[in-house]
Tab-separated table of C-alpha atoms in Angstrom:
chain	number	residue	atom	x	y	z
A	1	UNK	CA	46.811	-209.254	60.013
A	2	UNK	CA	47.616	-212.551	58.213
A	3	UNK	CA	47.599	-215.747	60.671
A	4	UNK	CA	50.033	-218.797	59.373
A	5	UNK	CA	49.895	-222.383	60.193
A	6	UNK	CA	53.321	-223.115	59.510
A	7	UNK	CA	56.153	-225.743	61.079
A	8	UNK	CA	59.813	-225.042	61.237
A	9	UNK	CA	61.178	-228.335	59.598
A	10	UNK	CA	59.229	-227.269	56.563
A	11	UNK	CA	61.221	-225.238	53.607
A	12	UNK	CA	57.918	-224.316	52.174
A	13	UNK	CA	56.556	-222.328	55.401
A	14	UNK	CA	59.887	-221.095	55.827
A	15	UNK	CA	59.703	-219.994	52.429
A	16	UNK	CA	56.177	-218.040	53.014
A	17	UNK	CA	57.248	-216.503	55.726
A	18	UNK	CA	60.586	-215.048	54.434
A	19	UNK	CA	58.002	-213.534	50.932
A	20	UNK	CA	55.544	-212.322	53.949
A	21	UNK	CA	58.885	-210.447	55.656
A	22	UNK	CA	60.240	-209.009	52.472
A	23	UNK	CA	57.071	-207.976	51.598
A	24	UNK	CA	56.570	-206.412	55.298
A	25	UNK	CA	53.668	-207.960	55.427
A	26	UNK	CA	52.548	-208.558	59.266
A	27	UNK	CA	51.741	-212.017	60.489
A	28	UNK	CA	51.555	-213.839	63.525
A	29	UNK	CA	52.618	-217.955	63.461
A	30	UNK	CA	50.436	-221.021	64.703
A	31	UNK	CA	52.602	-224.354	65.355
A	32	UNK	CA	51.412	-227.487	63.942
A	33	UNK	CA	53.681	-230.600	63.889
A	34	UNK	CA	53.327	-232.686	60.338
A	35	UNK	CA	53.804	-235.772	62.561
A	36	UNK	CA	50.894	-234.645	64.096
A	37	UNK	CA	48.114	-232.184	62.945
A	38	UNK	CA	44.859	-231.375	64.568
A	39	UNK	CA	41.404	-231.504	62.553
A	40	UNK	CA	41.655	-228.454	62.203
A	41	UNK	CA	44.277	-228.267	59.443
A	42	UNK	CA	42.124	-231.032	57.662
A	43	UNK	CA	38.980	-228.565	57.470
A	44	UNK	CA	41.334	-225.364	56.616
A	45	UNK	CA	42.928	-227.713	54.089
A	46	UNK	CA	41.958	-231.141	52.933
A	47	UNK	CA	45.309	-231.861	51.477
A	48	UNK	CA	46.416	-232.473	55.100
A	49	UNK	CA	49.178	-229.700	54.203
A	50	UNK	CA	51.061	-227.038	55.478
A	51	UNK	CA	51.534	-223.660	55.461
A	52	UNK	CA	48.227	-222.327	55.688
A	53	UNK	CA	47.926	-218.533	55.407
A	54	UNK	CA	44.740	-216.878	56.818
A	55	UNK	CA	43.835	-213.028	56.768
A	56	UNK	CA	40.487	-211.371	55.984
A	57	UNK	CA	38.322	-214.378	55.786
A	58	UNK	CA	40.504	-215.473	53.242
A	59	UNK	CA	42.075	-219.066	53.091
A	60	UNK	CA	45.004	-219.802	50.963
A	61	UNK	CA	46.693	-223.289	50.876
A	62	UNK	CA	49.812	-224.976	49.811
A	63	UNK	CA	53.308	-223.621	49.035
A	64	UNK	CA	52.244	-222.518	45.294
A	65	UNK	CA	48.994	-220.906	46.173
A	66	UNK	CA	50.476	-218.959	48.977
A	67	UNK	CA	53.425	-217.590	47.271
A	68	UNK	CA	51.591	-216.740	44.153
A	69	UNK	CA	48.829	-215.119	46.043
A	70	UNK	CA	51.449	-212.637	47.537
A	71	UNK	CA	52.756	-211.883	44.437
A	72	UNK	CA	48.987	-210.599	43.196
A	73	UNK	CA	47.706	-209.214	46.222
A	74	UNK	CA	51.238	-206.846	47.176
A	75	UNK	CA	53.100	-205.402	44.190
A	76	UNK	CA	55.164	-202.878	46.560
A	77	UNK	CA	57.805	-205.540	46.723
A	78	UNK	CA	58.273	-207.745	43.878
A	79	UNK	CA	59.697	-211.341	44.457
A	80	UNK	CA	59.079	-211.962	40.441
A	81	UNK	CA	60.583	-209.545	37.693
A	82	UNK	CA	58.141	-207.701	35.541
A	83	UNK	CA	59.750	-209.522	31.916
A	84	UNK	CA	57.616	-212.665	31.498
A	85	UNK	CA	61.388	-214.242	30.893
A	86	UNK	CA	62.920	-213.073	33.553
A	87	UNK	CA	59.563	-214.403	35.968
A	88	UNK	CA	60.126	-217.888	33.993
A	89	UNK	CA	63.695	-218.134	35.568
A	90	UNK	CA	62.676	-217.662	38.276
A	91	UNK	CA	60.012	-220.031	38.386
A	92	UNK	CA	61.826	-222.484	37.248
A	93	UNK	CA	64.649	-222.275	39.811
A	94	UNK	CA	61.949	-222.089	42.513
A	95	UNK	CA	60.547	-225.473	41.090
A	96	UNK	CA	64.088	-226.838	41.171
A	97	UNK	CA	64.604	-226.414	44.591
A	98	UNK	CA	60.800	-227.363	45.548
A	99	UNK	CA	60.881	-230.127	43.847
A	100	UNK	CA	64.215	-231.678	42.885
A	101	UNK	CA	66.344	-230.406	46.041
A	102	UNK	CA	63.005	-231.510	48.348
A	103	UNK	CA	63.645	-234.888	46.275
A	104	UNK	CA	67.083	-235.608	46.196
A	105	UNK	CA	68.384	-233.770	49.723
A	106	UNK	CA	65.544	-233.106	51.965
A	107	UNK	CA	63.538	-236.165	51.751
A	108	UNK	CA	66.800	-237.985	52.569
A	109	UNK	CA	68.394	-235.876	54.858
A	110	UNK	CA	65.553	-233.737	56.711
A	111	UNK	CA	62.465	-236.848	56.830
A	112	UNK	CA	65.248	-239.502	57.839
A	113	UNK	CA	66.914	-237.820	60.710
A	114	UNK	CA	63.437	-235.464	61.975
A	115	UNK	CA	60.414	-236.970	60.384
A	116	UNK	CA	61.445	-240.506	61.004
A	117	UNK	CA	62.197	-240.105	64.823
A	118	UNK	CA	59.211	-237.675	65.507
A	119	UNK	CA	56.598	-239.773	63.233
A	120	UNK	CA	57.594	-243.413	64.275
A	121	UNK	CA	60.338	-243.405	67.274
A	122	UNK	CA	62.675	-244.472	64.342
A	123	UNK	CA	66.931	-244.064	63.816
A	124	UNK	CA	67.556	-242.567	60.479
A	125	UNK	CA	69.140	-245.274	57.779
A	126	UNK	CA	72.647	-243.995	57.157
A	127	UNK	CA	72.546	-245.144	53.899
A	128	UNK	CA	69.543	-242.736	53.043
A	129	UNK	CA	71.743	-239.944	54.779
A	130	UNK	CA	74.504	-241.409	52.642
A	131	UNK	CA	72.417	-240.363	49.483
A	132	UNK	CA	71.101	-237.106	50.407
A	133	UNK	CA	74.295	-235.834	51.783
A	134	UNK	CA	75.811	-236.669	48.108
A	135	UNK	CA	73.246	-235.001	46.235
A	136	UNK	CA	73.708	-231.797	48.248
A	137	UNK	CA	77.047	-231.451	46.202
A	138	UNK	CA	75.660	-231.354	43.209
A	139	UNK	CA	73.133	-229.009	44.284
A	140	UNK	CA	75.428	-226.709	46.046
A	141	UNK	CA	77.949	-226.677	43.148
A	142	UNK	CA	74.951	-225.631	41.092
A	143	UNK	CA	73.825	-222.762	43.309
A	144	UNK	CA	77.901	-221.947	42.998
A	145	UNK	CA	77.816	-221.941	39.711
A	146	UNK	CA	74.844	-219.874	39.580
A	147	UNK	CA	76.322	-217.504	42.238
A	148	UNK	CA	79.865	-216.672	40.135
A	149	UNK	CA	77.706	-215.480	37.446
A	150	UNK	CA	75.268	-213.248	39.595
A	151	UNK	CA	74.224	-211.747	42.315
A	152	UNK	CA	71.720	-213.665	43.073
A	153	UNK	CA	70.323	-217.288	41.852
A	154	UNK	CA	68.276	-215.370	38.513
A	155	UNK	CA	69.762	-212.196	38.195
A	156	UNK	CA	71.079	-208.951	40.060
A	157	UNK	CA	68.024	-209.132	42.319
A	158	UNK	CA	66.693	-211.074	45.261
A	159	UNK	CA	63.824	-212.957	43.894
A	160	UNK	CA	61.577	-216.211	45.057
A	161	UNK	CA	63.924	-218.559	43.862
A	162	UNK	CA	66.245	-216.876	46.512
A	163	UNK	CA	64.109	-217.183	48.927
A	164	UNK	CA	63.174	-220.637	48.540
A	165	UNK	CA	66.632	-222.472	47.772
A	166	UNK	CA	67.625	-220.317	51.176
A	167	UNK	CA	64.455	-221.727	53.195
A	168	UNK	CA	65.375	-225.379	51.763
A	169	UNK	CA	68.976	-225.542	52.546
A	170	UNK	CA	68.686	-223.475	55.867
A	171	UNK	CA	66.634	-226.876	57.503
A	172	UNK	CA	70.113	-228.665	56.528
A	173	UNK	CA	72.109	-225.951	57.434
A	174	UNK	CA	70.029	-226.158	61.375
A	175	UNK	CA	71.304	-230.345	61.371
A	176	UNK	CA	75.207	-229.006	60.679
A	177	UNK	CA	74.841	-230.946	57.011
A	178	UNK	CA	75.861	-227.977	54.333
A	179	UNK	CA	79.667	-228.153	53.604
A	180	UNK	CA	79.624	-224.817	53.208
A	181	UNK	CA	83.851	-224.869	52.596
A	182	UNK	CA	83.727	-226.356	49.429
A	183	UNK	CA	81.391	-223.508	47.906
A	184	UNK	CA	82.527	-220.163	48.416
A	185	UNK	CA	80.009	-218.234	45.805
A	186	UNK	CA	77.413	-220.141	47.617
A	187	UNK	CA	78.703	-219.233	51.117
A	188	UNK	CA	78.898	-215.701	50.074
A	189	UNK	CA	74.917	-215.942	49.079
A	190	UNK	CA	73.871	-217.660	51.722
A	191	UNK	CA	75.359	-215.337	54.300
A	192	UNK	CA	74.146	-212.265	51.872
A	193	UNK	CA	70.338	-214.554	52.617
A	194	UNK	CA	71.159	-214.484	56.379
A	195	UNK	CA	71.810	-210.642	56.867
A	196	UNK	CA	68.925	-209.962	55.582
A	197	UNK	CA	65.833	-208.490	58.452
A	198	UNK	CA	63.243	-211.117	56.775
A	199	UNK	CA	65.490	-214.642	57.778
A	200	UNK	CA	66.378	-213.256	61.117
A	201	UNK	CA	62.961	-215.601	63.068
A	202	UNK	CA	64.389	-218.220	60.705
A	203	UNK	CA	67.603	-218.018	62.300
A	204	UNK	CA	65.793	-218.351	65.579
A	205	UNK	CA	64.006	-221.441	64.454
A	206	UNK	CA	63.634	-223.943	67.359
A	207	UNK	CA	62.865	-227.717	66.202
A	208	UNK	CA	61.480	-229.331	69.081
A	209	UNK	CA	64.409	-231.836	70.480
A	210	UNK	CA	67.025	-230.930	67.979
A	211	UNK	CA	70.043	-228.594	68.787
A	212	UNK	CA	70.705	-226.033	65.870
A	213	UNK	CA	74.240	-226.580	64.600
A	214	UNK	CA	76.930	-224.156	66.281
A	215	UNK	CA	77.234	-221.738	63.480
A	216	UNK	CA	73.429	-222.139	62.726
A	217	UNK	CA	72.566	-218.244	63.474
A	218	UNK	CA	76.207	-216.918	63.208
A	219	UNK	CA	75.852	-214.310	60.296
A	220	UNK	CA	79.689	-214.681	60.054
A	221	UNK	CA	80.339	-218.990	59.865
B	1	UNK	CA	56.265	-222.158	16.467
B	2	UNK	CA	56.750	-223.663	19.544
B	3	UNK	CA	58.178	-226.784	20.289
B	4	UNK	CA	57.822	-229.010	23.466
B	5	UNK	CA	59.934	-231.375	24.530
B	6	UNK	CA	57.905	-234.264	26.141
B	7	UNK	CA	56.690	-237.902	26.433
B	8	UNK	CA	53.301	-239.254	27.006
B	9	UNK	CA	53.504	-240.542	30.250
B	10	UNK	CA	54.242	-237.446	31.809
B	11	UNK	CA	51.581	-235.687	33.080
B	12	UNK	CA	52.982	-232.621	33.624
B	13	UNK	CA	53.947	-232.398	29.523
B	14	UNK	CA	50.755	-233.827	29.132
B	15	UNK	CA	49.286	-230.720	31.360
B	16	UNK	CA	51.296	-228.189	29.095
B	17	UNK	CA	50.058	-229.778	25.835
B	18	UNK	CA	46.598	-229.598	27.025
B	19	UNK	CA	46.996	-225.944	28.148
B	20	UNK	CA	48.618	-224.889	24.736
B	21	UNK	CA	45.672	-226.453	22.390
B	22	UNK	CA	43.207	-224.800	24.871
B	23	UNK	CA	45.220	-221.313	24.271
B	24	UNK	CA	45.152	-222.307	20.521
B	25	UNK	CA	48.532	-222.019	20.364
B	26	UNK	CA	50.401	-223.991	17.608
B	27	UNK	CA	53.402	-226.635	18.746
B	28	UNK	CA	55.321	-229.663	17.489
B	29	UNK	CA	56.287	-232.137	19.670
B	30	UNK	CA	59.527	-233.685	20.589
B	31	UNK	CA	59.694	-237.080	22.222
B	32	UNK	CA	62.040	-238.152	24.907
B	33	UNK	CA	61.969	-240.942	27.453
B	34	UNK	CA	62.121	-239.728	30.924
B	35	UNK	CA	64.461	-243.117	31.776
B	36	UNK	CA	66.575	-242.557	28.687
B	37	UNK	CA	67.215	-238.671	28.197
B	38	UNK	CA	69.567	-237.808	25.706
B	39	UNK	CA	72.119	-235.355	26.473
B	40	UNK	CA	70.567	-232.177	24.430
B	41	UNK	CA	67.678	-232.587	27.354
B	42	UNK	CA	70.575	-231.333	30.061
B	43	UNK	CA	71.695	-228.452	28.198
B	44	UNK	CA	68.209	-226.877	27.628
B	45	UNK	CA	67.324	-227.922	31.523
B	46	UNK	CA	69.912	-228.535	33.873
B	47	UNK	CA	67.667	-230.460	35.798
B	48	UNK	CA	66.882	-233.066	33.428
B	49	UNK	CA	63.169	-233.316	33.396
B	50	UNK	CA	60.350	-232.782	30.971
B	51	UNK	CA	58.181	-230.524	29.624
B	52	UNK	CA	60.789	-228.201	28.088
B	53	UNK	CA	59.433	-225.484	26.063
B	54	UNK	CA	60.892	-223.881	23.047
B	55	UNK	CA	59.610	-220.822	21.142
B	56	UNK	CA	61.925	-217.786	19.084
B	57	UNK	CA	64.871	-218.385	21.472
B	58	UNK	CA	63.180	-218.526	24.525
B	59	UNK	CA	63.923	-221.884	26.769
B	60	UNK	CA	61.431	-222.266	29.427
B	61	UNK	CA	61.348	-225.560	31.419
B	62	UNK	CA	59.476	-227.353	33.954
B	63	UNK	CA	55.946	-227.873	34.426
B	64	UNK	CA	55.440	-224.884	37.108
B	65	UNK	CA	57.623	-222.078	34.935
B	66	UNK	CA	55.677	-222.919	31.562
B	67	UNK	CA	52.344	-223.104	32.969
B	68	UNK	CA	52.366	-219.485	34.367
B	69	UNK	CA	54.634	-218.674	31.499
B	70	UNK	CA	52.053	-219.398	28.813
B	71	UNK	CA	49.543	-217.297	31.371
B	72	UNK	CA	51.876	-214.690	31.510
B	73	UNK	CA	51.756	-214.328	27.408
B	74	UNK	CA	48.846	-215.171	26.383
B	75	UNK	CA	45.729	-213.436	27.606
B	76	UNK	CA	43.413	-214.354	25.115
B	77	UNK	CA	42.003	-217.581	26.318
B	78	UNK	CA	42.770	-217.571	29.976
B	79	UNK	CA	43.443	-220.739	32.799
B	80	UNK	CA	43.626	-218.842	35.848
B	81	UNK	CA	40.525	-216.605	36.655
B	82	UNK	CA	41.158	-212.591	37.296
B	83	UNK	CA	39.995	-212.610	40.644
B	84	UNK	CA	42.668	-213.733	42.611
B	85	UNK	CA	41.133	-215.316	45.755
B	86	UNK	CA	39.610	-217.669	42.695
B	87	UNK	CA	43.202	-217.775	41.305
B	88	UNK	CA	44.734	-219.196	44.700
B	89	UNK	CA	41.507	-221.688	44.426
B	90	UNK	CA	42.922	-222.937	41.483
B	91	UNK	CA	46.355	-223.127	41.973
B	92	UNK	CA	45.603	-225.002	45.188
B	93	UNK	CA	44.012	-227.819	43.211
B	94	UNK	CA	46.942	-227.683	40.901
B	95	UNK	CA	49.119	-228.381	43.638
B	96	UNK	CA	46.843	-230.926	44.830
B	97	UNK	CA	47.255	-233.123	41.748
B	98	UNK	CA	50.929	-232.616	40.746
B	99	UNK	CA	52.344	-232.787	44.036
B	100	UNK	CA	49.582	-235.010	45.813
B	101	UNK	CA	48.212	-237.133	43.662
B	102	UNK	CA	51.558	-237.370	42.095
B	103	UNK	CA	53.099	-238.696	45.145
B	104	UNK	CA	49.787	-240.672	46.956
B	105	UNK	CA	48.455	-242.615	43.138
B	106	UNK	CA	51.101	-241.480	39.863
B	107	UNK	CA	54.354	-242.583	41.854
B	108	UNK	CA	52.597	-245.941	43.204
B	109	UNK	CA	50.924	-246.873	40.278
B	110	UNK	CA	52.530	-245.470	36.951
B	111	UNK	CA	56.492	-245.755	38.143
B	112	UNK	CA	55.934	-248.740	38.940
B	113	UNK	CA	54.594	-250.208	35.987
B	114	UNK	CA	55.812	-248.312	33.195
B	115	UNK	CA	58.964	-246.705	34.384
B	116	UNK	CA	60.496	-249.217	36.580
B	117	UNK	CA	59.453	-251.765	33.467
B	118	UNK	CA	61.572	-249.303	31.075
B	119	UNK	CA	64.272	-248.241	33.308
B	120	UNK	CA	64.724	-251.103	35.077
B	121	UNK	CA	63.431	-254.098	33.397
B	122	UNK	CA	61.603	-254.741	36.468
B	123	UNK	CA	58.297	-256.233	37.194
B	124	UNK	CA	55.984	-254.182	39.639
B	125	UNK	CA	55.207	-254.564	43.218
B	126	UNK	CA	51.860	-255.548	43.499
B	127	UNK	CA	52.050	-254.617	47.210
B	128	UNK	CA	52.965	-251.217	45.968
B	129	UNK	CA	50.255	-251.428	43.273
B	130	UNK	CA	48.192	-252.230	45.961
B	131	UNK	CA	48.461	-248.618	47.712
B	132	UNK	CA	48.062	-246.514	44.469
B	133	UNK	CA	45.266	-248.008	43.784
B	134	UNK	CA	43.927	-247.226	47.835
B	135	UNK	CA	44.688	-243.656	47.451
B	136	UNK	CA	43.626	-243.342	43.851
B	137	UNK	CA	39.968	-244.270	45.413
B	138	UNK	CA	40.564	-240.988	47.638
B	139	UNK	CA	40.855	-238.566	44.836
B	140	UNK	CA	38.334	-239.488	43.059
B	141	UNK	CA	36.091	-239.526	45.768
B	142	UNK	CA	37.184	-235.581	46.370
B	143	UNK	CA	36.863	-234.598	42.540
B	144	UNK	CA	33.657	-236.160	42.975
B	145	UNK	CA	32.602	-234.234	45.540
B	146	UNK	CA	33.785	-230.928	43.891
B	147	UNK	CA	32.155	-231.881	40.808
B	148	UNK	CA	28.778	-232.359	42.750
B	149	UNK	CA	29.350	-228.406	43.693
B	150	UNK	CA	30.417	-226.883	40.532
B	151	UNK	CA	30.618	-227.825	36.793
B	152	UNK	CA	34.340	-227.666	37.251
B	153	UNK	CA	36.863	-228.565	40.067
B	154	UNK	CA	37.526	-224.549	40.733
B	155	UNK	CA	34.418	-223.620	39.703
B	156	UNK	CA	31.915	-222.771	36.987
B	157	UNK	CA	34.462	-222.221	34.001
B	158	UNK	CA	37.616	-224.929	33.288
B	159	UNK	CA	40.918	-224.136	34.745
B	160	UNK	CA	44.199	-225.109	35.142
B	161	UNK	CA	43.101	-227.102	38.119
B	162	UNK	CA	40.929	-229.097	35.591
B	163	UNK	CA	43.468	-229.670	33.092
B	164	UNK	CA	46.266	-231.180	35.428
B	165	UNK	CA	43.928	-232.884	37.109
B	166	UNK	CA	42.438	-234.768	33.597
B	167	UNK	CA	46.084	-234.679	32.552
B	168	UNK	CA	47.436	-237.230	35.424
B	169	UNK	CA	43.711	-239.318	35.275
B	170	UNK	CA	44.812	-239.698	31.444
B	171	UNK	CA	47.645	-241.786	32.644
B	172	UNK	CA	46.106	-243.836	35.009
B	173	UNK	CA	42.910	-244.289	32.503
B	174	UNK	CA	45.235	-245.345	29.615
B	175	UNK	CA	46.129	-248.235	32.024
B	176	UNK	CA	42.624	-249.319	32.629
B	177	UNK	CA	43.491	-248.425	36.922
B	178	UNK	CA	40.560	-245.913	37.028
B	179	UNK	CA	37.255	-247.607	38.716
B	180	UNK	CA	34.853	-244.491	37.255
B	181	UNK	CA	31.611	-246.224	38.061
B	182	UNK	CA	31.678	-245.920	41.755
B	183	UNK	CA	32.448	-242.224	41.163
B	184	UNK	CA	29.165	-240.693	39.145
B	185	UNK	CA	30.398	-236.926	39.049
B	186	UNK	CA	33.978	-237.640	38.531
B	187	UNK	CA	33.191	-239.508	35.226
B	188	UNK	CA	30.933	-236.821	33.946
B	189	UNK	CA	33.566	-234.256	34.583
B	190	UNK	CA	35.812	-236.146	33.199
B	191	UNK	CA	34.356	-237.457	30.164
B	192	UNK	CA	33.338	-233.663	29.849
B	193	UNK	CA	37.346	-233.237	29.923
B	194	UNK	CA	37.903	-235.885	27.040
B	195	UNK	CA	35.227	-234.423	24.649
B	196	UNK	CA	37.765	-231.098	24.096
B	197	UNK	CA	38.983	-230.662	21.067
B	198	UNK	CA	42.352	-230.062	23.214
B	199	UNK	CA	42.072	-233.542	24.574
B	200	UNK	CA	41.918	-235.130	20.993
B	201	UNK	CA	45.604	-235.817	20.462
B	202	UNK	CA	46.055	-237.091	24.642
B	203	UNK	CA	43.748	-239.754	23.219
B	204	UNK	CA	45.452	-241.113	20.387
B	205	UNK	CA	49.092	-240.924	22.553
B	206	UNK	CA	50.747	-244.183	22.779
B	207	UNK	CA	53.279	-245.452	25.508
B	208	UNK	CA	55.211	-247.695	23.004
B	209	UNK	CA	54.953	-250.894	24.195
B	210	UNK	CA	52.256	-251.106	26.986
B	211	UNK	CA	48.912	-250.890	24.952
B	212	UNK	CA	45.636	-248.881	25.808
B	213	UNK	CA	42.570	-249.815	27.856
B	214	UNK	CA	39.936	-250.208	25.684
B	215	UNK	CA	37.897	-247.417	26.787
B	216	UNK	CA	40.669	-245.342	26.855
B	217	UNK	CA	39.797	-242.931	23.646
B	218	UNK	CA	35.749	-243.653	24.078
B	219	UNK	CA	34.111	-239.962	24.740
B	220	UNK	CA	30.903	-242.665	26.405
B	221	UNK	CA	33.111	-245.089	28.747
C-alpha cells in the first residue's frame, strides 16, 4: 500500500495521484496544508515539499521523483511511450505545463486567490488575476491546437503530459476561471480527462473554504 | 553532431552541456540571449526557452526532456544509477536545485543582476539581493552536509544531481556571490566538480559584458 502526503490546491499531487490511479496502483491520502506543514514533512522531505509518496520503507519526494519512480517500478501501464522520441514529447509537454503554465497561470491565479488568503489573511491583487487569467488563453489555445491534431496532447494515447496539463488546469477549473467556450478541442479533452475512473477523487476535491465552481464535477459542462 | 541551443547563464543549458561532455558526446553550440530570442528559438520550442537540442532531425527541448533524453540513448556512461530507489534519490536532488534553488538563490540573485540589467536596463534590488544571498547560505549548508556523508550529493559515484547542482553554483561563482569558506565540504565537492574535463569549457564561458570573479576558473579557490 503506498501512503501520499498530498494537498488538493497542488497540480503536482493531483498529478501523482491521477499516474497512481491509471496505474491502479492502491494508495491511501494524508492532508497537509502548504500554508502550514507539520515537522514531519520537513524530516520526510527537507525541501519543505509536497507530494510525498511512501510504500515499503521507501521514500520518494517531489513531483519529478515521484512520477518517474512510477514509471520504473510499474510497466503494466505506461504513462511514457517506449520510442525515446515519442517519451521526449512527452516530457517536454509535461515540463511545459509544470513549469511554464505553474508560471504564467497558477502562480497568478491559484497562489493569489488560495495561497494568499490561507498563508497571510490577504485579498488577491486583481491585477495579478488580471495576468494569469490572460495567459490562460494562450495556454488553452495551445492545448487546442494540440488537441485538433490528436487525440491526446503527444499522440493517440493518454500519456503524463495528459495527466499533468489536466491536474494543472483542473485547480482553475475548481475557482470557475477556464473559459472553456472559446476552446472546443480543448473542451472535448478535458471532458475525455474527466470521464476517466482515475480523476473521479479529483472531481471530488474539497479545498477547505472554497466552493468548487457549478460545473466543477459535471462530466457534461 | 548535435547542436544545442543555449547561453551561459542558463543553468539548465549549462546542466545539458555538462551532461553531454560527461557522455562524451560531441556538440556545437548555438548562442541565444534568453531576454532577446530570435524568432527561429519559437519554432523549434513553442515555449521559448533554452536548452534546445538538435541532432539528425530530432528537436528535443527543455532542460527536463533532454536530460532523460540523452539517458534514454546513451547507456554507455550513465547519470542516473540502475537501481531505482537510488534513481528517485537523484532525481530528487535534481529537483531540488532547478526548481528550489532556482526559485530560493538563481531568481534572487542572477535575474536580478544580469537579466533585469540586459532586459531591462535596470539596476538590481539590493533588498532582493539581500534574500538570495540568505537562502544561498541554506544550500550550501545542505550540500555540505551531504557531502560530509558521501563523496557525491546522491552518493558514492557523480550524478545528475551533481551536475545541476555545480551547473547553477557555476553561475552564482562566476559572480563572485558564493562564500565557500564557511562551507568546507561543499568546496571540496565542488572544486572536485570543476577539475572535470567536462567542466573545462563552463570555465572559460563568458556573460558578455559582466566579467568573471577572479577565482572563477581556479581548480584551488
Amino acid at each position: 500500500m503506498v501512503l501520499l502526503i498530498h494537498h488538493a490546491v497542488s497540480p503536482y499531487c493531483r498529478k501523482i495521484r491521477i499516474a497512481l490511479s491509471e496505474k491502479k496502483m492502491l494508495f491511501v491520502l494524508k492532508d497537509e496544508e502548504p500554508w502550514n506543514l507539520s515537522p514531519d514533512v520537513y524530516k520526510l522531505n527537507p525541501a519543505g515539499e509536497l507530494p510525498i509518496f511512501l510504500s515499503d520503507g521507501n521514500v520518494v519526494a517531489g513531483n519529478y521523483a515521484i512520477s518517474e519512480f512510477l514509471e520504473d517500478i510499474n510497466h503494466e501501464v505506461r504513462l511514457l511511450p517506449e520510442d525515446v522520441k515519442a517519451r521526449a514529447e512527452v516530457r517536454r509537454l509535461t515540463e511545459w505545463f509544470d513549469e511554464k503554465f505553474y508560471r504564467e497561470v497558477y502562480r497568478n491565479i491559484v497562489m493569489e486567490k488560495i495561497h494568499k488568503r490561507f498563508a497571510k489573511g490577504l485579498a488577491p491583487d486583481s491585477r495579478i488575476l488580471k495576468i494569469g487569467l490572460n495567459n490562460l488563453n494562450f495556454h488553452l489555445e495551445y492545448i487546442d491546437w494540440l488537441c485538433e491534431r490528436n487525440n491526446y496532447l503527444a499522440g493517440e494515447d493518454i500519456s503524463l503530459a495528459d495527466i499533468t496539463a489536466a491536474a494543472h488546469l483542473s485547480i482553475i477549473d475548481y475557482l470557475g476561471d477556464v473559459p472553456w467556450d472559446g476552446y472546443r478541442n480543448a473542451k472535448v479533452w478535458y471532458s475525455k480527462m474527466k470521464s476517466r475512473p482515475s480523476f473521479k477523487d479529483i472531481l471530488k476535491d474539497n479545498i477547505k473554504g472554497v466552493l468548487p465552481a457549478k460545473h466543477y464535477a459535471d462530466l457534461d459542462f
